[in-house]
Amino acid sequence: MSFETRELAPSIGTEVRIDRADLLSGKYAGEIRALLKQRAVLVFPDAPVNDDEQVAFSKTLGNFALEDGYDEKGSETYRISLDPNESQRASSLKSSFRWHLDGTTADVPTYASIISAKRVAAVGGQTEFCNTYAAYEALPDADKALIEDLHAHHSGYAMILGTWLEMPYEQYRNVRSRGADLPLVWRHRDGRKSLVVGSSAEYVLGMTPQEGLGLLFRLTEWATQRRFVYRHEWSEGDIVIWDNTGTLHRALPYAADSGRLLVKTRLAGEETFLGRDVEPEMA
Ligand SMILES: [Fe+2]
């Protein structure tokens, strides 16, 4: 089997059929990185891996990084599960049911994430991705002009707001400590532009809360139209990679006792939200 591809949705997502040994060895790392830039989400069906294999494979694609603030017995992988026995972050994971990109409050956002599916939910639990380059490009000119120089404040608070009926004060203090003002339009180092919106955006600088939230909701709704979205139906053994700098993603709701278990690794960011290069040793 050579490197066989099939497009999954018009503006995002390509399935790659490749010999498992070739995939894990890094033989096609250059092709995978190039395709990821074009298609934002890559799906490798029937590629079961253990944690060591996933870490080694991830390292062939870029600058490997641990999940921020996550330390589960020294593991280099991050377990995604709503079951508290499986994941130390199970309680806050419902925030991933809203559209977002990872690392909006970090100095440098994640470049790409790699997920392998261990167990899937019988109902729900699909992951959706939208292409924020395509969404920006298709915006009416008036909206491009409106948002050209606008910035939004992103916070951990905004991200998890919807997951609590009443947020404990200690939790609020913790998530309030993480925040950043980011441009609505990401001017990438290669000259392309994408939208920076999603659930971590709390307000727009220089606008009233009513105006700013209205704009943020409207832009997120625009970016997540069906024509910009790929929905992945997980099967055990799938590997999915996505470019976090040109997409939003979310999980569709699933039950905490569904058994769903995904294992994630990530690649450190290579550019800031201002399109500045990051040196690998700094990442
Ligand atoms: Fe995420």
PDB file of C-alpha atoms and ligand atoms in Angstrom:
ATOM      1  CA  MET A   1       0.000   0.000   0.000  1.00  0.00           C
ATOM      2  CA  SER A   2       1.379   3.410  -0.923  1.00  0.00           C
ATOM      3  CA  PHE A   3       0.137   6.840   0.166  1.00  0.00           C
ATOM      4  CA  GLU A   4      -3.547   6.814  -0.887  1.00  0.00           C
ATOM      5  CA  THR A   5      -5.803   9.769  -0.109  1.00  0.00           C
ATOM      6  CA  ARG A   6      -9.522  10.547  -0.262  1.00  0.00           C
ATOM      7  CA  GLU A   7     -11.147  13.896   0.534  1.00  0.00           C
ATOM      8  CA  LEU A   8     -13.748  13.701   3.301  1.00  0.00           C
ATOM      9  CA  ALA A   9     -15.476  17.101   3.008  1.00  0.00           C
ATOM     10  CA  PRO A  10     -15.157  19.929   0.469  1.00  0.00           C
ATOM     11  CA  SER A  11     -12.946  22.323   2.420  1.00  0.00           C
ATOM     12  CA  ILE A  12     -11.479  20.138   5.159  1.00  0.00           C
ATOM     13  CA  GLY A  13     -10.440  16.591   5.951  1.00  0.00           C
ATOM     14  CA  THR A  14      -8.553  13.913   4.029  1.00  0.00           C
ATOM     15  CA  GLU A  15      -8.406  10.207   4.726  1.00  0.00           C
ATOM     16  CA  VAL A  16      -4.973   8.682   4.262  1.00  0.00           C
ATOM     17  CA  ARG A  17      -4.454   4.973   3.632  1.00  0.00           C
ATOM     18  CA  ILE A  18      -0.887   4.015   4.313  1.00  0.00           C
ATOM     19  CA  ASP A  19       0.980   0.978   5.545  1.00  0.00           C
ATOM     20  CA  ARG A  20       0.977   1.100   9.347  1.00  0.00           C
ATOM     21  CA  ALA A  21       4.727   0.498   9.629  1.00  0.00           C
ATOM     22  CA  ASP A  22       5.437   3.283   7.117  1.00  0.00           C
ATOM     23  CA  LEU A  23       3.124   5.624   9.022  1.00  0.00           C
ATOM     24  CA  LEU A  24       4.819   5.022  12.362  1.00  0.00           C
ATOM     25  CA  SER A  25       8.374   5.114  11.012  1.00  0.00           C
ATOM     26  CA  GLY A  26       8.076   8.709   9.804  1.00  0.00           C
ATOM     27  CA  LYS A  27       8.754   7.687   6.210  1.00  0.00           C
ATOM     28  CA  TYR A  28       5.944   9.979   5.014  1.00  0.00           C
ATOM     29  CA  ALA A  29       6.337  12.747   7.621  1.00  0.00           C
ATOM     30  CA  GLY A  30       7.017  15.395   4.978  1.00  0.00           C
ATOM     31  CA  GLU A  31       3.961  14.379   2.943  1.00  0.00           C
ATOM     32  CA  ILE A  32       1.799  14.296   6.065  1.00  0.00           C
ATOM     33  CA  ARG A  33       2.869  17.787   7.156  1.00  0.00           C
ATOM     34  CA  ALA A  34       2.257  19.193   3.676  1.00  0.00           C
ATOM     35  CA  LEU A  35      -1.170  17.572   3.448  1.00  0.00           C
ATOM     36  CA  LEU A  36      -2.070  18.758   6.951  1.00  0.00           C
ATOM     37  CA  LYS A  37      -1.399  22.330   5.884  1.00  0.00           C
ATOM     38  CA  GLN A  38      -3.698  21.947   2.867  1.00  0.00           C
ATOM     39  CA  ARG A  39      -6.531  19.940   4.424  1.00  0.00           C
ATOM     40  CA  ALA A  40      -6.337  20.771   8.194  1.00  0.00           C
ATOM     41  CA  VAL A  41      -7.553  17.330   9.326  1.00  0.00           C
ATOM     42  CA  LEU A  42      -6.058  13.960   8.395  1.00  0.00           C
ATOM     43  CA  VAL A  43      -7.664  10.628   9.230  1.00  0.00           C
ATOM     44  CA  PHE A  44      -5.680   7.376   9.313  1.00  0.00           C
ATOM     45  CA  PRO A  45      -8.154   4.487   9.658  1.00  0.00           C
ATOM     46  CA  ASP A  46      -7.206   1.133  11.109  1.00  0.00           C
ATOM     47  CA  ALA A  47      -3.928   2.261  12.675  1.00  0.00           C
ATOM     48  CA  PRO A  48      -4.010   1.007  16.273  1.00  0.00           C
ATOM     49  CA  VAL A  49      -1.047   2.177  18.364  1.00  0.00           C
ATOM     50  CA  ASN A  50       0.146   1.868  21.934  1.00  0.00           C
ATOM     51  CA  ASP A  51       1.268   4.965  23.834  1.00  0.00           C
ATOM     52  CA  ASP A  52       4.969   4.524  23.034  1.00  0.00           C
ATOM     53  CA  GLU A  53       4.221   4.150  19.323  1.00  0.00           C
ATOM     54  CA  GLN A  54       1.999   7.227  19.352  1.00  0.00           C
ATOM     55  CA  VAL A  55       4.672   9.321  21.051  1.00  0.00           C
ATOM     56  CA  ALA A  56       7.357   8.110  18.625  1.00  0.00           C
ATOM     57  CA  PHE A  57       5.099   8.762  15.617  1.00  0.00           C
ATOM     58  CA  SER A  58       4.203  12.246  16.906  1.00  0.00           C
ATOM     59  CA  LYS A  59       7.892  13.081  17.226  1.00  0.00           C
ATOM     60  CA  THR A  60       8.385  12.399  13.520  1.00  0.00           C
ATOM     61  CA  LEU A  61       5.966  15.227  12.662  1.00  0.00           C
ATOM     62  CA  GLY A  62       7.202  18.173  14.722  1.00  0.00           C
ATOM     63  CA  ASN A  63       8.263  19.408  18.132  1.00  0.00           C
ATOM     64  CA  PHE A  64       6.675  17.061  20.628  1.00  0.00           C
ATOM     65  CA  ALA A  65       5.167  18.744  23.705  1.00  0.00           C
ATOM     66  CA  LEU A  66       3.414  17.486  26.818  1.00  0.00           C
ATOM     67  CA  GLU A  67      -0.157  18.565  27.459  1.00  0.00           C
ATOM     68  CA  ASP A  68      -0.050  21.861  29.387  1.00  0.00           C
ATOM     69  CA  GLY A  69      -0.235  21.368  33.124  1.00  0.00           C
ATOM     70  CA  TYR A  70      -0.966  17.687  32.770  1.00  0.00           C
ATOM     71  CA  ASP A  71       1.051  15.127  34.622  1.00  0.00           C
ATOM     72  CA  GLU A  72      -0.447  11.699  35.008  1.00  0.00           C
ATOM     73  CA  LYS A  73       2.231   9.434  36.461  1.00  0.00           C
ATOM     74  CA  GLY A  74       4.850  10.888  34.158  1.00  0.00           C
ATOM     75  CA  SER A  75       2.962   9.808  31.051  1.00  0.00           C
ATOM     76  CA  GLU A  76       3.730  11.542  27.759  1.00  0.00           C
ATOM     77  CA  THR A  77       0.173  11.002  26.528  1.00  0.00           C
ATOM     78  CA  TYR A  78      -3.075  12.595  27.643  1.00  0.00           C
ATOM     79  CA  ARG A  79      -6.173  10.474  28.182  1.00  0.00           C
ATOM     80  CA  ILE A  80      -9.465  12.020  27.057  1.00  0.00           C
ATOM     81  CA  SER A  81     -12.383  10.546  28.959  1.00  0.00           C
ATOM     82  CA  LEU A  82     -15.395  11.748  30.932  1.00  0.00           C
ATOM     83  CA  ASP A  83     -14.767   8.919  33.409  1.00  0.00           C
ATOM     84  CA  PRO A  84     -12.841  10.287  36.432  1.00  0.00           C
ATOM     85  CA  ASN A  85     -11.151   6.899  36.832  1.00  0.00           C
ATOM     86  CA  GLU A  86      -9.603   7.329  33.379  1.00  0.00           C
ATOM     87  CA  SER A  87      -8.716  11.018  33.322  1.00  0.00           C
ATOM     88  CA  GLN A  88      -7.777  13.566  35.967  1.00  0.00           C
ATOM     89  CA  ARG A  89      -9.495  16.244  33.875  1.00  0.00           C
ATOM     90  CA  ALA A  90     -12.799  14.454  33.405  1.00  0.00           C
ATOM     91  CA  SER A  91     -14.731  17.117  35.355  1.00  0.00           C
ATOM     92  CA  SER A  92     -13.789  19.980  33.028  1.00  0.00           C
ATOM     93  CA  LEU A  93     -13.846  18.032  29.776  1.00  0.00           C
ATOM     94  CA  LYS A  94     -17.435  18.956  28.968  1.00  0.00           C
ATOM     95  CA  SER A  95     -16.033  22.329  27.928  1.00  0.00           C
ATOM     96  CA  SER A  96     -14.831  20.521  24.795  1.00  0.00           C
ATOM     97  CA  PHE A  97     -18.468  20.170  23.699  1.00  0.00           C
ATOM     98  CA  ARG A  98     -18.266  23.816  22.566  1.00  0.00           C
ATOM     99  CA  TRP A  99     -16.309  24.981  19.504  1.00  0.00           C
ATOM    100  CA  HIS A 100     -12.799  26.071  20.446  1.00  0.00           C
ATOM    101  CA  LEU A 101      -9.145  25.922  19.559  1.00  0.00           C
ATOM    102  CA  ASP A 102      -6.509  24.768  22.011  1.00  0.00           C
ATOM    103  CA  GLY A 103      -4.004  27.050  23.693  1.00  0.00           C
ATOM    104  CA  THR A 104      -5.634  30.467  23.320  1.00  0.00           C
ATOM    105  CA  THR A 105      -4.329  31.443  26.757  1.00  0.00           C
ATOM    106  CA  ALA A 106      -0.857  29.947  26.218  1.00  0.00           C
ATOM    107  CA  ASP A 107       2.084  31.994  24.934  1.00  0.00           C
ATOM    108  CA  VAL A 108       2.154  29.859  21.801  1.00  0.00           C
ATOM    109  CA  PRO A 109      -0.849  27.778  20.730  1.00  0.00           C
ATOM    110  CA  THR A 110      -0.489  24.099  19.892  1.00  0.00           C
ATOM    111  CA  TYR A 111       0.455  23.503  16.269  1.00  0.00           C
ATOM    112  CA  ALA A 112      -1.194  20.107  15.861  1.00  0.00           C
ATOM    113  CA  SER A 113      -2.785  17.376  17.930  1.00  0.00           C
ATOM    114  CA  ILE A 114      -2.766  13.646  17.337  1.00  0.00           C
ATOM    115  CA  ILE A 115      -5.502  11.430  18.729  1.00  0.00           C
ATOM    116  CA  SER A 116      -5.840   7.669  18.679  1.00  0.00           C
ATOM    117  CA  ALA A 117      -9.167   6.056  19.481  1.00  0.00           C
ATOM    118  CA  LYS A 118      -9.087   3.273  22.065  1.00  0.00           C
ATOM    119  CA  ARG A 119     -12.815   2.919  22.743  1.00  0.00           C
ATOM    120  CA  VAL A 120     -15.729   4.761  21.175  1.00  0.00           C
ATOM    121  CA  ALA A 121     -19.170   5.764  22.433  1.00  0.00           C
ATOM    122  CA  ALA A 122     -22.184   3.909  21.056  1.00  0.00           C
ATOM    123  CA  VAL A 123     -24.073   7.225  20.937  1.00  0.00           C
ATOM    124  CA  GLY A 124     -22.483  10.641  20.309  1.00  0.00           C
ATOM    125  CA  GLY A 125     -18.824  11.458  20.859  1.00  0.00           C
ATOM    126  CA  GLN A 126     -18.033  12.354  17.254  1.00  0.00           C
ATOM    127  CA  THR A 127     -15.443  15.121  16.832  1.00  0.00           C
ATOM    128  CA  GLU A 128     -16.159  18.027  14.512  1.00  0.00           C
ATOM    129  CA  PHE A 129     -13.614  20.340  12.918  1.00  0.00           C
ATOM    130  CA  CYS A 130     -14.123  23.529  10.917  1.00  0.00           C
ATOM    131  CA  ASN A 131     -11.654  25.242   8.614  1.00  0.00           C
ATOM    132  CA  THR A 132     -11.076  28.783   9.901  1.00  0.00           C
ATOM    133  CA  TYR A 133      -8.981  29.735   6.853  1.00  0.00           C
ATOM    134  CA  ALA A 134     -11.859  28.912   4.510  1.00  0.00           C
ATOM    135  CA  ALA A 135     -14.335  30.613   6.854  1.00  0.00           C
ATOM    136  CA  TYR A 136     -12.300  33.822   6.901  1.00  0.00           C
ATOM    137  CA  GLU A 137     -11.809  33.766   3.131  1.00  0.00           C
ATOM    138  CA  ALA A 138     -15.553  33.433   2.496  1.00  0.00           C
ATOM    139  CA  LEU A 139     -16.536  36.319   4.801  1.00  0.00           C
ATOM    140  CA  PRO A 140     -18.250  39.275   3.122  1.00  0.00           C
ATOM    141  CA  ASP A 141     -15.845  42.172   2.558  1.00  0.00           C
ATOM    142  CA  ALA A 142     -17.742  44.333   5.053  1.00  0.00           C
ATOM    143  CA  ASP A 143     -17.112  41.794   7.812  1.00  0.00           C
ATOM    144  CA  LYS A 144     -13.444  41.467   6.867  1.00  0.00           C
ATOM    145  CA  ALA A 145     -13.124  45.253   7.173  1.00  0.00           C
ATOM    146  CA  LEU A 146     -15.054  45.280  10.465  1.00  0.00           C
ATOM    147  CA  ILE A 147     -12.828  42.727  12.202  1.00  0.00           C
ATOM    148  CA  GLU A 148      -9.503  43.609  10.541  1.00  0.00           C
ATOM    149  CA  ASP A 149      -8.016  45.267  13.633  1.00  0.00           C
ATOM    150  CA  LEU A 150     -10.269  43.954  16.410  1.00  0.00           C
ATOM    151  CA  HIS A 151      -9.037  41.920  19.363  1.00  0.00           C
ATOM    152  CA  ALA A 152     -10.923  39.628  21.725  1.00  0.00           C
ATOM    153  CA  HIS A 153     -10.057  38.664  25.276  1.00  0.00           C
ATOM    154  CA  HIS A 154      -9.766  34.878  25.650  1.00  0.00           C
ATOM    155  CA  SER A 155      -9.938  33.225  29.044  1.00  0.00           C
ATOM    156  CA  GLY A 156     -10.113  29.895  30.779  1.00  0.00           C
ATOM    157  CA  TYR A 157     -13.179  31.327  32.503  1.00  0.00           C
ATOM    158  CA  ALA A 158     -15.087  31.776  29.245  1.00  0.00           C
ATOM    159  CA  MET A 159     -14.093  28.301  28.151  1.00  0.00           C
ATOM    160  CA  ILE A 160     -15.551  26.424  31.109  1.00  0.00           C
ATOM    161  CA  LEU A 161     -18.408  28.797  31.929  1.00  0.00           C
ATOM    162  CA  GLY A 162     -21.029  26.513  30.419  1.00  0.00           C
ATOM    163  CA  THR A 163     -19.901  23.432  32.319  1.00  0.00           C
ATOM    164  CA  TRP A 164     -21.000  24.611  35.782  1.00  0.00           C
ATOM    165  CA  LEU A 165     -24.447  25.431  37.101  1.00  0.00           C
ATOM    166  CA  GLU A 166     -22.767  27.609  39.737  1.00  0.00           C
ATOM    167  CA  MET A 167     -19.021  27.962  39.405  1.00  0.00           C
ATOM    168  CA  PRO A 168     -17.165  27.509  42.722  1.00  0.00           C
ATOM    169  CA  TYR A 169     -15.207  30.669  43.583  1.00  0.00           C
ATOM    170  CA  GLU A 170     -11.918  28.766  43.835  1.00  0.00           C
ATOM    171  CA  GLN A 171     -12.495  27.414  40.355  1.00  0.00           C
ATOM    172  CA  TYR A 172     -13.263  30.921  39.108  1.00  0.00           C
ATOM    173  CA  ARG A 173     -10.042  32.321  40.596  1.00  0.00           C
ATOM    174  CA  ASN A 174      -8.052  29.549  38.992  1.00  0.00           C
ATOM    175  CA  VAL A 175      -9.451  29.942  35.474  1.00  0.00           C
ATOM    176  CA  ARG A 176      -9.540  33.747  35.704  1.00  0.00           C
ATOM    177  CA  SER A 177      -5.777  33.758  36.117  1.00  0.00           C
ATOM    178  CA  ARG A 178      -5.365  32.596  32.495  1.00  0.00           C
ATOM    179  CA  GLY A 179      -6.217  35.050  29.744  1.00  0.00           C
ATOM    180  CA  ALA A 180      -4.900  36.781  26.625  1.00  0.00           C
ATOM    181  CA  ASP A 181      -5.953  39.451  24.130  1.00  0.00           C
ATOM    182  CA  LEU A 182      -5.801  37.991  20.623  1.00  0.00           C
ATOM    183  CA  PRO A 183      -6.585  39.371  17.162  1.00  0.00           C
ATOM    184  CA  LEU A 184      -9.815  38.139  15.581  1.00  0.00           C
ATOM    185  CA  VAL A 185      -7.833  37.731  12.366  1.00  0.00           C
ATOM    186  CA  TRP A 186      -4.698  35.598  12.581  1.00  0.00           C
ATOM    187  CA  ARG A 187      -2.161  36.778  10.019  1.00  0.00           C
ATOM    188  CA  HIS A 188      -0.015  33.697   9.659  1.00  0.00           C
ATOM    189  CA  ARG A 189       3.682  33.692   8.919  1.00  0.00           C
ATOM    190  CA  ASP A 190       2.963  32.327   5.408  1.00  0.00           C
ATOM    191  CA  GLY A 191       0.628  35.230   4.607  1.00  0.00           C
ATOM    192  CA  ARG A 192      -2.644  33.336   4.994  1.00  0.00           C
ATOM    193  CA  LYS A 193      -5.381  34.543   7.350  1.00  0.00           C
ATOM    194  CA  SER A 194      -7.742  32.634   9.628  1.00  0.00           C
ATOM    195  CA  LEU A 195     -10.419  33.469  12.186  1.00  0.00           C
ATOM    196  CA  VAL A 196      -9.673  33.232  15.913  1.00  0.00           C
ATOM    197  CA  VAL A 197     -13.024  32.716  17.628  1.00  0.00           C
ATOM    198  CA  GLY A 198     -14.670  30.010  19.730  1.00  0.00           C
ATOM    199  CA  SER A 199     -15.706  29.452  23.319  1.00  0.00           C
ATOM    200  CA  SER A 200     -12.597  30.912  24.952  1.00  0.00           C
ATOM    201  CA  ALA A 201     -13.392  34.364  23.509  1.00  0.00           C
ATOM    202  CA  GLU A 202     -14.994  36.347  26.320  1.00  0.00           C
ATOM    203  CA  TYR A 203     -15.390  39.881  24.969  1.00  0.00           C
ATOM    204  CA  VAL A 204     -14.177  42.172  22.193  1.00  0.00           C
ATOM    205  CA  LEU A 205     -11.908  45.019  23.207  1.00  0.00           C
ATOM    206  CA  GLY A 206     -13.479  48.430  22.516  1.00  0.00           C
ATOM    207  CA  MET A 207     -17.020  47.060  22.187  1.00  0.00           C
ATOM    208  CA  THR A 208     -19.845  46.816  24.688  1.00  0.00           C
ATOM    209  CA  PRO A 209     -20.487  43.278  25.967  1.00  0.00           C
ATOM    210  CA  GLN A 210     -23.683  43.161  23.908  1.00  0.00           C
ATOM    211  CA  GLU A 211     -21.965  44.205  20.684  1.00  0.00           C
ATOM    212  CA  GLY A 212     -18.858  42.125  21.225  1.00  0.00           C
ATOM    213  CA  LEU A 213     -20.530  38.877  22.249  1.00  0.00           C
ATOM    214  CA  GLY A 214     -22.971  39.284  19.393  1.00  0.00           C
ATOM    215  CA  LEU A 215     -20.073  39.575  16.976  1.00  0.00           C
ATOM    216  CA  LEU A 216     -18.270  36.580  18.506  1.00  0.00           C
ATOM    217  CA  PHE A 217     -21.362  34.389  18.350  1.00  0.00           C
ATOM    218  CA  ARG A 218     -22.045  35.484  14.774  1.00  0.00           C
ATOM    219  CA  LEU A 219     -18.477  34.753  13.629  1.00  0.00           C
ATOM    220  CA  THR A 220     -18.409  31.356  15.350  1.00  0.00           C
ATOM    221  CA  GLU A 221     -21.739  30.468  13.741  1.00  0.00           C
ATOM    222  CA  TRP A 222     -20.345  31.561  10.374  1.00  0.00           C
ATOM    223  CA  ALA A 223     -17.152  29.536  10.755  1.00  0.00           C
ATOM    224  CA  THR A 224     -19.002  26.387  11.765  1.00  0.00           C
ATOM    225  CA  GLN A 225     -21.426  26.218   8.849  1.00  0.00           C
ATOM    226  CA  ARG A 226     -21.662  22.732   7.330  1.00  0.00           C
ATOM    227  CA  ARG A 227     -19.641  23.797   4.298  1.00  0.00           C
ATOM    228  CA  PHE A 228     -16.557  24.413   6.462  1.00  0.00           C
ATOM    229  CA  VAL A 229     -16.981  21.348   8.709  1.00  0.00           C
ATOM    230  CA  TYR A 230     -15.845  17.739   8.798  1.00  0.00           C
ATOM    231  CA  ARG A 231     -17.459  15.449  11.386  1.00  0.00           C
ATOM    232  CA  HIS A 232     -15.408  12.416  12.362  1.00  0.00           C
ATOM    233  CA  GLU A 233     -17.249   9.255  13.372  1.00  0.00           C
ATOM    234  CA  TRP A 234     -14.692   7.427  15.486  1.00  0.00           C
ATOM    235  CA  SER A 235     -13.803   3.772  15.059  1.00  0.00           C
ATOM    236  CA  GLU A 236     -11.376   1.991  17.343  1.00  0.00           C
ATOM    237  CA  GLY A 237      -7.869   2.190  15.919  1.00  0.00           C
ATOM    238  CA  ASP A 238      -8.379   5.502  14.114  1.00  0.00           C
ATOM    239  CA  ILE A 239      -5.662   8.124  14.267  1.00  0.00           C
ATOM    240  CA  VAL A 240      -6.731  11.711  13.573  1.00  0.00           C
ATOM    241  CA  ILE A 241      -4.363  14.674  13.278  1.00  0.00           C
ATOM    242  CA  TRP A 242      -5.531  18.260  13.048  1.00  0.00           C
ATOM    243  CA  ASP A 243      -3.874  21.613  12.500  1.00  0.00           C
ATOM    244  CA  ASN A 244      -4.966  23.540  15.584  1.00  0.00           C
ATOM    245  CA  THR A 245      -3.898  26.861  14.056  1.00  0.00           C
ATOM    246  CA  GLY A 246      -6.420  26.702  11.194  1.00  0.00           C
ATOM    247  CA  THR A 247      -9.402  24.996  12.784  1.00  0.00           C
ATOM    248  CA  LEU A 248     -11.913  24.983  15.599  1.00  0.00           C
ATOM    249  CA  HIS A 249     -13.011  21.655  17.036  1.00  0.00           C
ATOM    250  CA  ARG A 250     -15.559  20.203  19.428  1.00  0.00           C
ATOM    251  CA  ALA A 251     -16.810  16.829  20.609  1.00  0.00           C
ATOM    252  CA  LEU A 252     -20.495  16.035  20.292  1.00  0.00           C
ATOM    253  CA  PRO A 253     -21.939  15.145  23.713  1.00  0.00           C
ATOM    254  CA  TYR A 254     -21.647  11.586  24.971  1.00  0.00           C
ATOM    255  CA  ALA A 255     -22.331   9.816  28.260  1.00  0.00           C
ATOM    256  CA  ALA A 256     -19.700   9.699  31.021  1.00  0.00           C
ATOM    257  CA  ASP A 257     -20.219   5.931  31.273  1.00  0.00           C
ATOM    258  CA  SER A 258     -20.005   5.380  27.510  1.00  0.00           C
ATOM    259  CA  GLY A 259     -16.496   3.962  27.789  1.00  0.00           C
ATOM    260  CA  ARG A 260     -15.180   6.458  25.200  1.00  0.00           C
ATOM    261  CA  LEU A 261     -11.412   6.771  25.555  1.00  0.00           C
ATOM    262  CA  LEU A 262      -9.107   8.700  23.267  1.00  0.00           C
ATOM    263  CA  VAL A 263      -5.371   9.218  23.724  1.00  0.00           C
ATOM    264  CA  LYS A 264      -3.880  12.529  22.686  1.00  0.00           C
ATOM    265  CA  THR A 265      -0.401  13.825  21.983  1.00  0.00           C
ATOM    266  CA  ARG A 266       0.470  17.236  20.654  1.00  0.00           C
ATOM    267  CA  LEU A 267       3.054  19.202  18.744  1.00  0.00           C
ATOM    268  CA  ALA A 268       4.299  22.527  20.092  1.00  0.00           C
ATOM    269  CA  GLY A 269       3.286  25.691  18.301  1.00  0.00           C
ATOM    270  CA  GLU A 270       5.595  27.034  15.614  1.00  0.00           C
ATOM    271  CA  GLU A 271       4.114  30.543  15.399  1.00  0.00           C
ATOM    272  CA  THR A 272       2.388  32.999  17.719  1.00  0.00           C
ATOM    273  CA  PHE A 273      -1.067  34.474  17.147  1.00  0.00           C
ATOM    274  CA  LEU A 274       0.793  37.418  15.607  1.00  0.00           C
ATOM    275  CA  GLY A 275       2.398  35.105  13.021  1.00  0.00           C
ATOM    276  CA  ARG A 276       5.865  35.250  14.560  1.00  0.00           C
ATOM    277  CA  ASP A 277       8.123  32.220  14.254  1.00  0.00           C
ATOM    278  CA  VAL A 278       8.881  30.296  17.417  1.00  0.00           C
ATOM    279  CA  GLU A 279      12.312  28.739  17.728  1.00  0.00           C
ATOM    280  CA  PRO A 280      12.022  24.975  18.332  1.00  0.00           C
ATOM    281  CA  GLU A 281      14.034  25.135  21.550  1.00  0.00           C
ATOM    282  CA  MET A 282      11.624  27.760  22.930  1.00  0.00           C
ATOM    283  CA  ALA A 283       8.543  25.725  22.049  1.00  0.00           C
TER     284      ALA A 283
HETATM  285 FE    FE B   1      -9.629  20.885  22.448  1.00  0.00          FE
END
